[in-house]
Amino acid sequence: MAEYVKIASVNEVPPGEGKAVNVDGRRIAVFNVSGTFYAIDDTCTHEEASLAEGALYGDIVACPKHGSRFHLPTGRVLSLPAVIPVNTYPVKVEDGQVWLLPEPQKGHGMPHKV
Ligand code: FES
């Protein structure tokens, strides 16, 4: 059974920004939305692009390559050209660190308020 792993300190992911991390060979993007952390697959489901580098609009990230928007809490695609949702990952914050459970979720992630 997977266990939570430390992926970043809270200070490394300021509000309104994302950061790509590698966990068990997976590239995962973690975002800070006004103190709530979300994690999704970093690679866009359309082509090769890092969603961690996309612009945030509330809890939505826009792919930096062609602009598809993904809903961070659910991984849902909100606009073309991507049509496949991204996986989400449960995250929690403890002792100023962001922890992630490396088990992809098709449904809702579990955001954690700081
Ligand atoms: S690579 Fe993300 S929308 Fe095309």
PDB file of C-alpha atoms and ligand atoms in Angstrom:
ATOM      1  CA  MET A   1       0.000   0.000   0.000  1.00  0.00           C
ATOM      2  CA  ALA A   2       1.326   3.411  -0.947  1.00  0.00           C
ATOM      3  CA  GLU A   3       2.308   5.889   1.736  1.00  0.00           C
ATOM      4  CA  TYR A   4       2.457   9.661   1.680  1.00  0.00           C
ATOM      5  CA  VAL A   5       5.790  11.034   0.503  1.00  0.00           C
ATOM      6  CA  LYS A   6       7.206  14.494   1.103  1.00  0.00           C
ATOM      7  CA  ILE A   7       7.349  16.396  -2.192  1.00  0.00           C
ATOM      8  CA  ALA A   8       8.094  20.010  -1.298  1.00  0.00           C
ATOM      9  CA  SER A   9       8.104  22.544   1.458  1.00  0.00           C
ATOM     10  CA  VAL A  10       5.092  24.854   1.491  1.00  0.00           C
ATOM     11  CA  ASN A  11       7.421  27.811   0.802  1.00  0.00           C
ATOM     12  CA  GLU A  12       8.580  26.253  -2.471  1.00  0.00           C
ATOM     13  CA  VAL A  13       5.074  26.493  -3.936  1.00  0.00           C
ATOM     14  CA  PRO A  14       3.768  30.017  -3.337  1.00  0.00           C
ATOM     15  CA  PRO A  15       0.053  30.803  -3.771  1.00  0.00           C
ATOM     16  CA  GLY A  16      -0.910  30.997  -7.441  1.00  0.00           C
ATOM     17  CA  GLU A  17       2.002  28.825  -8.601  1.00  0.00           C
ATOM     18  CA  GLY A  18       2.749  25.255  -9.569  1.00  0.00           C
ATOM     19  CA  LYS A  19       5.793  23.012  -9.287  1.00  0.00           C
ATOM     20  CA  ALA A  20       6.643  19.763 -11.056  1.00  0.00           C
ATOM     21  CA  VAL A  21       8.030  16.915  -8.966  1.00  0.00           C
ATOM     22  CA  ASN A  22       9.021  13.307  -9.650  1.00  0.00           C
ATOM     23  CA  VAL A  23       7.427  10.658  -7.454  1.00  0.00           C
ATOM     24  CA  ASP A  24       8.064   6.955  -8.113  1.00  0.00           C
ATOM     25  CA  GLY A  25       8.906   7.731 -11.737  1.00  0.00           C
ATOM     26  CA  ARG A  26       5.755   9.799 -12.259  1.00  0.00           C
ATOM     27  CA  ARG A  27       5.884  13.473 -13.083  1.00  0.00           C
ATOM     28  CA  ILE A  28       3.342  15.244 -10.924  1.00  0.00           C
ATOM     29  CA  ALA A  29       2.372  18.925 -10.744  1.00  0.00           C
ATOM     30  CA  VAL A  30       1.506  20.407  -7.369  1.00  0.00           C
ATOM     31  CA  PHE A  31      -0.325  23.745  -7.129  1.00  0.00           C
ATOM     32  CA  ASN A  32      -1.054  26.193  -4.356  1.00  0.00           C
ATOM     33  CA  VAL A  33      -4.474  27.825  -4.753  1.00  0.00           C
ATOM     34  CA  SER A  34      -4.716  30.415  -1.970  1.00  0.00           C
ATOM     35  CA  GLY A  35      -3.321  27.964   0.564  1.00  0.00           C
ATOM     36  CA  THR A  36      -5.083  24.859  -0.726  1.00  0.00           C
ATOM     37  CA  PHE A  37      -2.766  22.364  -2.394  1.00  0.00           C
ATOM     38  CA  TYR A  38      -3.728  20.164  -5.345  1.00  0.00           C
ATOM     39  CA  ALA A  39      -1.748  17.591  -7.305  1.00  0.00           C
ATOM     40  CA  ILE A  40      -2.395  16.289 -10.818  1.00  0.00           C
ATOM     41  CA  ASP A  41      -0.383  14.540 -13.523  1.00  0.00           C
ATOM     42  CA  ASP A  42       2.087  17.085 -14.839  1.00  0.00           C
ATOM     43  CA  THR A  43       1.951  15.997 -18.459  1.00  0.00           C
ATOM     44  CA  CYS A  44      -0.965  17.354 -20.473  1.00  0.00           C
ATOM     45  CA  THR A  45      -3.211  14.636 -21.922  1.00  0.00           C
ATOM     46  CA  HIS A  46      -3.151  16.337 -25.332  1.00  0.00           C
ATOM     47  CA  GLU A  47       0.558  16.502 -26.131  1.00  0.00           C
ATOM     48  CA  GLU A  48       3.842  16.842 -24.266  1.00  0.00           C
ATOM     49  CA  ALA A  49       3.588  19.901 -22.036  1.00  0.00           C
ATOM     50  CA  SER A  50       4.166  20.567 -18.344  1.00  0.00           C
ATOM     51  CA  LEU A  51       0.965  21.692 -16.643  1.00  0.00           C
ATOM     52  CA  ALA A  52       3.017  22.968 -13.695  1.00  0.00           C
ATOM     53  CA  GLU A  53       4.116  25.758 -16.026  1.00  0.00           C
ATOM     54  CA  GLY A  54       0.550  26.711 -16.924  1.00  0.00           C
ATOM     55  CA  ALA A  55      -1.252  29.806 -15.697  1.00  0.00           C
ATOM     56  CA  LEU A  56      -3.653  29.388 -12.769  1.00  0.00           C
ATOM     57  CA  TYR A  57      -7.161  30.832 -12.769  1.00  0.00           C
ATOM     58  CA  GLY A  58      -8.487  29.987  -9.337  1.00  0.00           C
ATOM     59  CA  ASP A  59      -8.533  26.182  -9.177  1.00  0.00           C
ATOM     60  CA  ILE A  60      -8.119  25.825 -12.947  1.00  0.00           C
ATOM     61  CA  VAL A  61      -4.818  25.495 -14.796  1.00  0.00           C
ATOM     62  CA  ALA A  62      -4.386  26.346 -18.470  1.00  0.00           C
ATOM     63  CA  CYS A  63      -1.960  24.198 -20.452  1.00  0.00           C
ATOM     64  CA  PRO A  64       0.966  26.402 -21.554  1.00  0.00           C
ATOM     65  CA  LYS A  65       1.048  24.798 -25.028  1.00  0.00           C
ATOM     66  CA  HIS A  66      -2.472  24.981 -26.474  1.00  0.00           C
ATOM     67  CA  GLY A  67      -4.510  26.326 -23.579  1.00  0.00           C
ATOM     68  CA  SER A  68      -6.714  23.395 -22.549  1.00  0.00           C
ATOM     69  CA  ARG A  69      -8.003  24.056 -19.051  1.00  0.00           C
ATOM     70  CA  PHE A  70      -8.034  21.424 -16.300  1.00  0.00           C
ATOM     71  CA  HIS A  71      -9.984  21.567 -13.027  1.00  0.00           C
ATOM     72  CA  LEU A  72      -7.447  20.859 -10.275  1.00  0.00           C
ATOM     73  CA  PRO A  73      -9.814  19.279  -7.694  1.00  0.00           C
ATOM     74  CA  THR A  74     -11.213  16.715 -10.147  1.00  0.00           C
ATOM     75  CA  GLY A  75      -8.767  16.535 -13.083  1.00  0.00           C
ATOM     76  CA  ARG A  76     -11.665  17.272 -15.428  1.00  0.00           C
ATOM     77  CA  VAL A  77     -10.921  18.833 -18.844  1.00  0.00           C
ATOM     78  CA  LEU A  78     -12.833  22.069 -19.310  1.00  0.00           C
ATOM     79  CA  SER A  79     -11.771  23.014 -22.830  1.00  0.00           C
ATOM     80  CA  LEU A  80     -10.315  21.594 -26.031  1.00  0.00           C
ATOM     81  CA  PRO A  81      -8.032  20.464 -27.566  1.00  0.00           C
ATOM     82  CA  ALA A  82      -7.419  18.006 -24.699  1.00  0.00           C
ATOM     83  CA  VAL A  83     -10.326  15.613 -24.066  1.00  0.00           C
ATOM     84  CA  ILE A  84      -8.901  13.183 -21.504  1.00  0.00           C
ATOM     85  CA  PRO A  85      -8.903  14.131 -17.804  1.00  0.00           C
ATOM     86  CA  VAL A  86      -5.707  14.098 -15.776  1.00  0.00           C
ATOM     87  CA  ASN A  87      -5.294  11.967 -12.658  1.00  0.00           C
ATOM     88  CA  THR A  88      -5.398  13.729  -9.318  1.00  0.00           C
ATOM     89  CA  TYR A  89      -3.465  12.756  -6.181  1.00  0.00           C
ATOM     90  CA  PRO A  90      -4.342  13.181  -2.508  1.00  0.00           C
ATOM     91  CA  VAL A  91      -2.166  15.806  -0.833  1.00  0.00           C
ATOM     92  CA  LYS A  92      -1.821  17.005   2.732  1.00  0.00           C
ATOM     93  CA  VAL A  93       0.255  19.608   4.525  1.00  0.00           C
ATOM     94  CA  GLU A  94       2.067  18.821   7.754  1.00  0.00           C
ATOM     95  CA  ASP A  95       4.839  20.740   9.511  1.00  0.00           C
ATOM     96  CA  GLY A  96       5.257  23.133   6.600  1.00  0.00           C
ATOM     97  CA  GLN A  97       5.725  20.273   4.132  1.00  0.00           C
ATOM     98  CA  VAL A  98       3.513  19.116   1.278  1.00  0.00           C
ATOM     99  CA  TRP A  99       2.918  15.352   1.259  1.00  0.00           C
ATOM    100  CA  LEU A 100       1.475  13.354  -1.605  1.00  0.00           C
ATOM    101  CA  LEU A 101      -0.055   9.888  -1.822  1.00  0.00           C
ATOM    102  CA  PRO A 102       1.287   8.419  -5.099  1.00  0.00           C
ATOM    103  CA  GLU A 103      -1.989   6.712  -5.978  1.00  0.00           C
ATOM    104  CA  PRO A 104      -3.696   8.233  -9.032  1.00  0.00           C
ATOM    105  CA  GLN A 105      -7.349   9.080  -8.428  1.00  0.00           C
ATOM    106  CA  LYS A 106      -9.860   9.307 -11.235  1.00  0.00           C
ATOM    107  CA  GLY A 107     -12.363  11.100  -9.028  1.00  0.00           C
ATOM    108  CA  HIS A 108     -11.840  13.879  -6.537  1.00  0.00           C
ATOM    109  CA  GLY A 109      -8.489  14.723  -5.019  1.00  0.00           C
ATOM    110  CA  MET A 110      -8.257  15.653  -1.397  1.00  0.00           C
ATOM    111  CA  PRO A 111      -7.155  19.267  -1.069  1.00  0.00           C
ATOM    112  CA  HIS A 112      -5.743  20.314   2.253  1.00  0.00           C
ATOM    113  CA  LYS A 113      -6.126  23.779   3.678  1.00  0.00           C
ATOM    114  CA  VAL A 114      -3.019  25.261   5.365  1.00  0.00           C
TER     115      VAL A 114
HETATM  116  S1  FES B   1      -0.375  20.080 -25.089  1.00  0.00           S
HETATM  117 FE1  FES B   1      -1.814  20.747 -23.617  1.00  0.00          FE
HETATM  118  S2  FES B   1      -3.466  21.445 -24.801  1.00  0.00           S
HETATM  119 FE2  FES B   1      -2.050  20.753 -26.274  1.00  0.00          FE
END
